[in-house]
Amino acid sequence: MQIRLSVFRKGTDLQQMASDLNNDLVMIDKWSQHWKLSLNILKCGTMLFTVKPVPAVLPRLYIANNPVRQTTVHKHLGLLLTVRLDWTTHIDNILLRINKLIGLLKLHSRVVNRQALDSAQYRAALAVTGAMCGSSSESILSDLGWSCIRDIFKQRN
């Protein structure tokens, strides 16, 4: 069984926040020992969210006297969170996954149902433009400068 746990602190005094978090981690460690659960310290990480410059040295956090590693990116509920809480890393990760799927679609484009490809392209165009469902696919694709799938296949043949 795997339990995911996140502990947060808000404040301006890093030393006080670290002290409070270390106290919380001691209580969590005691609780886990009481219930005969083990914490995988290798999967634990600490991260400071701030728009200000990050200090060169951050206070250390410990679980069972083991230092918790500091990280700059953390996946939480499917979102990639960064120190600055910007979307760049998350979007780059999504684009990487999409490009892999596009490669698979391209590889199998001769056997995939063209209507299914049209539908996938339309849904992608709606997502990119923020247009309402039911909008004209031709106008959305034109706005994006995309060619329609059926036109691409006509050019190939």
PDB file of C-alpha atoms in Angstrom:
ATOM      1  CA  MET A   1       0.000   0.000   0.000  1.00  0.00           C
ATOM      2  CA  GLN A   2       1.253   3.444  -0.862  1.00  0.00           C
ATOM      3  CA  ILE A   3       0.232   6.643   0.899  1.00  0.00           C
ATOM      4  CA  ARG A   4       1.032  10.048  -0.569  1.00  0.00           C
ATOM      5  CA  LEU A   5       1.415  12.910   1.837  1.00  0.00           C
ATOM      6  CA  SER A   6       2.163  16.588   1.342  1.00  0.00           C
ATOM      7  CA  VAL A   7       3.026  18.976   4.148  1.00  0.00           C
ATOM      8  CA  PHE A   8       2.902  22.732   3.556  1.00  0.00           C
ATOM      9  CA  ARG A   9       3.955  25.794   5.504  1.00  0.00           C
ATOM     10  CA  LYS A  10       3.328  29.426   4.672  1.00  0.00           C
ATOM     11  CA  GLY A  11       5.421  32.257   6.035  1.00  0.00           C
ATOM     12  CA  THR A  12       8.305  34.660   5.590  1.00  0.00           C
ATOM     13  CA  ASP A  13      10.790  33.339   8.175  1.00  0.00           C
ATOM     14  CA  LEU A  14      12.559  30.352   6.586  1.00  0.00           C
ATOM     15  CA  GLN A  15      14.126  29.192   9.847  1.00  0.00           C
ATOM     16  CA  GLN A  16      10.751  29.163  11.620  1.00  0.00           C
ATOM     17  CA  MET A  17       9.067  27.383   8.711  1.00  0.00           C
ATOM     18  CA  ALA A  18      11.841  24.747   8.665  1.00  0.00           C
ATOM     19  CA  SER A  19      11.545  24.260  12.424  1.00  0.00           C
ATOM     20  CA  ASP A  20       7.762  23.834  12.173  1.00  0.00           C
ATOM     21  CA  LEU A  21       8.114  21.423   9.246  1.00  0.00           C
ATOM     22  CA  ASN A  22      10.752  19.378  11.062  1.00  0.00           C
ATOM     23  CA  ASN A  23       8.383  19.113  14.051  1.00  0.00           C
ATOM     24  CA  ASP A  24       5.614  17.971  11.689  1.00  0.00           C
ATOM     25  CA  LEU A  25       7.951  15.404  10.124  1.00  0.00           C
ATOM     26  CA  VAL A  26       8.881  14.031  13.560  1.00  0.00           C
ATOM     27  CA  MET A  27       5.175  13.582  14.340  1.00  0.00           C
ATOM     28  CA  ILE A  28       4.560  11.925  10.950  1.00  0.00           C
ATOM     29  CA  ASP A  29       7.520   9.590  11.521  1.00  0.00           C
ATOM     30  CA  LYS A  30       6.219   8.626  14.991  1.00  0.00           C
ATOM     31  CA  TRP A  31       2.732   8.059  13.576  1.00  0.00           C
ATOM     32  CA  SER A  32       4.090   5.859  10.775  1.00  0.00           C
ATOM     33  CA  GLN A  33       6.151   3.806  13.253  1.00  0.00           C
ATOM     34  CA  HIS A  34       3.111   3.399  15.525  1.00  0.00           C
ATOM     35  CA  TRP A  35       1.078   2.029  12.614  1.00  0.00           C
ATOM     36  CA  LYS A  36       4.026  -0.044  11.354  1.00  0.00           C
ATOM     37  CA  LEU A  37       4.339   1.885   8.115  1.00  0.00           C
ATOM     38  CA  SER A  38       7.653   2.810   6.575  1.00  0.00           C
ATOM     39  CA  LEU A  39       8.453   6.067   4.849  1.00  0.00           C
ATOM     40  CA  ASN A  40      10.449   5.857   1.628  1.00  0.00           C
ATOM     41  CA  ILE A  41      12.840   8.726   2.274  1.00  0.00           C
ATOM     42  CA  LEU A  42      14.254   8.411  -1.261  1.00  0.00           C
ATOM     43  CA  LYS A  43      10.862   9.514  -2.620  1.00  0.00           C
ATOM     44  CA  CYS A  44      10.556  12.436  -0.220  1.00  0.00           C
ATOM     45  CA  GLY A  45      11.522  15.926  -1.277  1.00  0.00           C
ATOM     46  CA  THR A  46      11.416  19.492  -0.072  1.00  0.00           C
ATOM     47  CA  MET A  47      10.684  22.530  -2.172  1.00  0.00           C
ATOM     48  CA  LEU A  48      10.439  26.259  -1.507  1.00  0.00           C
ATOM     49  CA  PHE A  49       7.836  28.099  -3.588  1.00  0.00           C
ATOM     50  CA  THR A  50       8.674  31.771  -4.006  1.00  0.00           C
ATOM     51  CA  VAL A  51       8.753  34.592  -6.520  1.00  0.00           C
ATOM     52  CA  LYS A  52      11.730  36.088  -4.703  1.00  0.00           C
ATOM     53  CA  PRO A  53      15.309  34.941  -5.324  1.00  0.00           C
ATOM     54  CA  VAL A  54      15.861  31.550  -3.695  1.00  0.00           C
ATOM     55  CA  PRO A  55      18.508  31.649  -0.947  1.00  0.00           C
ATOM     56  CA  ALA A  56      21.711  29.768  -1.808  1.00  0.00           C
ATOM     57  CA  VAL A  57      21.398  27.645   1.330  1.00  0.00           C
ATOM     58  CA  LEU A  58      18.008  26.511   2.582  1.00  0.00           C
ATOM     59  CA  PRO A  59      17.379  25.082   6.057  1.00  0.00           C
ATOM     60  CA  ARG A  60      17.505  21.277   6.028  1.00  0.00           C
ATOM     61  CA  LEU A  61      14.510  19.094   6.733  1.00  0.00           C
ATOM     62  CA  TYR A  62      14.863  15.627   8.254  1.00  0.00           C
ATOM     63  CA  ILE A  63      12.826  12.438   8.467  1.00  0.00           C
ATOM     64  CA  ALA A  64      14.098   9.951  11.064  1.00  0.00           C
ATOM     65  CA  ASN A  65      17.381  11.898  11.219  1.00  0.00           C
ATOM     66  CA  ASN A  66      17.859  11.496   7.447  1.00  0.00           C
ATOM     67  CA  PRO A  67      18.078  14.683   5.375  1.00  0.00           C
ATOM     68  CA  VAL A  68      15.255  15.195   2.882  1.00  0.00           C
ATOM     69  CA  ARG A  69      16.532  16.038  -0.600  1.00  0.00           C
ATOM     70  CA  GLN A  70      15.797  19.457  -2.037  1.00  0.00           C
ATOM     71  CA  THR A  71      14.116  19.574  -5.429  1.00  0.00           C
ATOM     72  CA  THR A  72      13.066  22.219  -7.940  1.00  0.00           C
ATOM     73  CA  VAL A  73      10.261  20.241  -9.641  1.00  0.00           C
ATOM     74  CA  HIS A  74       7.569  18.098  -8.014  1.00  0.00           C
ATOM     75  CA  LYS A  75       4.631  16.247  -9.538  1.00  0.00           C
ATOM     76  CA  HIS A  76       1.508  16.770  -7.430  1.00  0.00           C
ATOM     77  CA  LEU A  77      -1.937  15.586  -8.545  1.00  0.00           C
ATOM     78  CA  GLY A  78      -0.674  15.388 -12.128  1.00  0.00           C
ATOM     79  CA  LEU A  79       0.766  18.908 -12.200  1.00  0.00           C
ATOM     80  CA  LEU A  80       4.485  19.566 -12.408  1.00  0.00           C
ATOM     81  CA  LEU A  81       5.104  22.256  -9.809  1.00  0.00           C
ATOM     82  CA  THR A  82       8.236  24.400  -9.970  1.00  0.00           C
ATOM     83  CA  VAL A  83       9.838  26.793  -7.493  1.00  0.00           C
ATOM     84  CA  ARG A  84       8.334  29.793  -9.329  1.00  0.00           C
ATOM     85  CA  LEU A  85       4.955  28.082  -9.850  1.00  0.00           C
ATOM     86  CA  ASP A  86       5.061  28.806 -13.578  1.00  0.00           C
ATOM     87  CA  TRP A  87       3.575  26.527 -16.216  1.00  0.00           C
ATOM     88  CA  THR A  88       6.621  26.149 -18.500  1.00  0.00           C
ATOM     89  CA  THR A  89       7.873  22.787 -17.195  1.00  0.00           C
ATOM     90  CA  HIS A  90       4.357  21.319 -17.057  1.00  0.00           C
ATOM     91  CA  ILE A  91       3.524  22.444 -20.605  1.00  0.00           C
ATOM     92  CA  ASP A  92       6.895  21.226 -21.942  1.00  0.00           C
ATOM     93  CA  ASN A  93       6.174  17.813 -20.418  1.00  0.00           C
ATOM     94  CA  ILE A  94       2.722  17.709 -22.027  1.00  0.00           C
ATOM     95  CA  LEU A  95       4.191  18.709 -25.400  1.00  0.00           C
ATOM     96  CA  LEU A  96       6.766  15.929 -25.131  1.00  0.00           C
ATOM     97  CA  ARG A  97       4.024  13.356 -24.511  1.00  0.00           C
ATOM     98  CA  ILE A  98       1.869  14.787 -27.309  1.00  0.00           C
ATOM     99  CA  ASN A  99       4.761  14.653 -29.776  1.00  0.00           C
ATOM    100  CA  LYS A 100       5.229  10.957 -29.002  1.00  0.00           C
ATOM    101  CA  LEU A 101       1.526  10.346 -29.670  1.00  0.00           C
ATOM    102  CA  ILE A 102       1.648  12.373 -32.878  1.00  0.00           C
ATOM    103  CA  GLY A 103       4.572  10.221 -33.999  1.00  0.00           C
ATOM    104  CA  LEU A 104       2.480   7.104 -33.384  1.00  0.00           C
ATOM    105  CA  LEU A 105      -0.469   8.590 -35.278  1.00  0.00           C
ATOM    106  CA  LYS A 106       1.799   9.467 -38.183  1.00  0.00           C
ATOM    107  CA  LEU A 107       3.267   5.964 -38.186  1.00  0.00           C
ATOM    108  CA  HIS A 108      -0.206   4.400 -38.350  1.00  0.00           C
ATOM    109  CA  SER A 109      -1.904   7.096 -40.437  1.00  0.00           C
ATOM    110  CA  ARG A 110      -2.521   4.744 -43.366  1.00  0.00           C
ATOM    111  CA  VAL A 111      -4.592   2.344 -41.268  1.00  0.00           C
ATOM    112  CA  VAL A 112      -6.275   4.733 -38.826  1.00  0.00           C
ATOM    113  CA  ASN A 113      -9.823   5.802 -39.590  1.00  0.00           C
ATOM    114  CA  ARG A 114      -9.632   9.246 -41.250  1.00  0.00           C
ATOM    115  CA  GLN A 115     -12.766  10.411 -39.461  1.00  0.00           C
ATOM    116  CA  ALA A 116     -11.126   9.552 -36.130  1.00  0.00           C
ATOM    117  CA  LEU A 117      -8.072  11.608 -37.162  1.00  0.00           C
ATOM    118  CA  ASP A 118     -10.334  14.527 -38.162  1.00  0.00           C
ATOM    119  CA  SER A 119     -12.071  14.326 -34.796  1.00  0.00           C
ATOM    120  CA  ALA A 120      -8.749  14.262 -32.902  1.00  0.00           C
ATOM    121  CA  GLN A 121      -7.493  17.265 -34.880  1.00  0.00           C
ATOM    122  CA  TYR A 122     -10.727  19.169 -34.217  1.00  0.00           C
ATOM    123  CA  ARG A 123     -10.544  18.485 -30.462  1.00  0.00           C
ATOM    124  CA  ALA A 124      -6.895  19.601 -30.420  1.00  0.00           C
ATOM    125  CA  ALA A 125      -7.816  22.789 -32.295  1.00  0.00           C
ATOM    126  CA  LEU A 126     -10.629  23.502 -29.819  1.00  0.00           C
ATOM    127  CA  ALA A 127      -8.209  23.046 -26.925  1.00  0.00           C
ATOM    128  CA  VAL A 128      -5.566  25.298 -28.480  1.00  0.00           C
ATOM    129  CA  THR A 129      -7.935  28.115 -29.423  1.00  0.00           C
ATOM    130  CA  GLY A 130     -10.355  27.859 -26.532  1.00  0.00           C
ATOM    131  CA  ALA A 131     -13.196  27.894 -29.072  1.00  0.00           C
ATOM    132  CA  MET A 132     -16.570  26.498 -28.094  1.00  0.00           C
ATOM    133  CA  CYS A 133     -17.549  22.985 -29.073  1.00  0.00           C
ATOM    134  CA  GLY A 134     -19.632  23.131 -32.233  1.00  0.00           C
ATOM    135  CA  SER A 135     -17.490  25.857 -33.802  1.00  0.00           C
ATOM    136  CA  SER A 136     -16.697  25.414 -37.476  1.00  0.00           C
ATOM    137  CA  SER A 137     -13.640  23.196 -37.867  1.00  0.00           C
ATOM    138  CA  GLU A 138     -12.682  24.960 -41.108  1.00  0.00           C
ATOM    139  CA  SER A 139     -12.606  28.400 -39.464  1.00  0.00           C
ATOM    140  CA  ILE A 140     -10.689  27.159 -36.405  1.00  0.00           C
ATOM    141  CA  LEU A 141      -8.127  25.334 -38.555  1.00  0.00           C
ATOM    142  CA  SER A 142      -7.821  28.412 -40.761  1.00  0.00           C
ATOM    143  CA  ASP A 143      -7.206  30.634 -37.718  1.00  0.00           C
ATOM    144  CA  LEU A 144      -4.443  28.273 -36.604  1.00  0.00           C
ATOM    145  CA  GLY A 145      -2.969  27.928 -40.083  1.00  0.00           C
ATOM    146  CA  TRP A 146      -3.496  24.160 -39.937  1.00  0.00           C
ATOM    147  CA  SER A 147      -4.421  22.030 -42.928  1.00  0.00           C
ATOM    148  CA  CYS A 148      -7.375  19.706 -42.628  1.00  0.00           C
ATOM    149  CA  ILE A 149      -6.433  16.014 -42.307  1.00  0.00           C
ATOM    150  CA  ARG A 150      -8.444  15.020 -45.373  1.00  0.00           C
ATOM    151  CA  ASP A 151      -6.669  17.714 -47.439  1.00  0.00           C
ATOM    152  CA  ILE A 152      -3.295  16.371 -46.312  1.00  0.00           C
ATOM    153  CA  PHE A 153      -4.278  12.864 -47.395  1.00  0.00           C
ATOM    154  CA  LYS A 154      -5.577  14.166 -50.754  1.00  0.00           C
ATOM    155  CA  GLN A 155      -2.189  15.821 -51.379  1.00  0.00           C
ATOM    156  CA  ARG A 156      -0.376  12.542 -50.616  1.00  0.00           C
ATOM    157  CA  ASN A 157      -2.456  10.505 -53.083  1.00  0.00           C
TER     158      ASN A 157
END
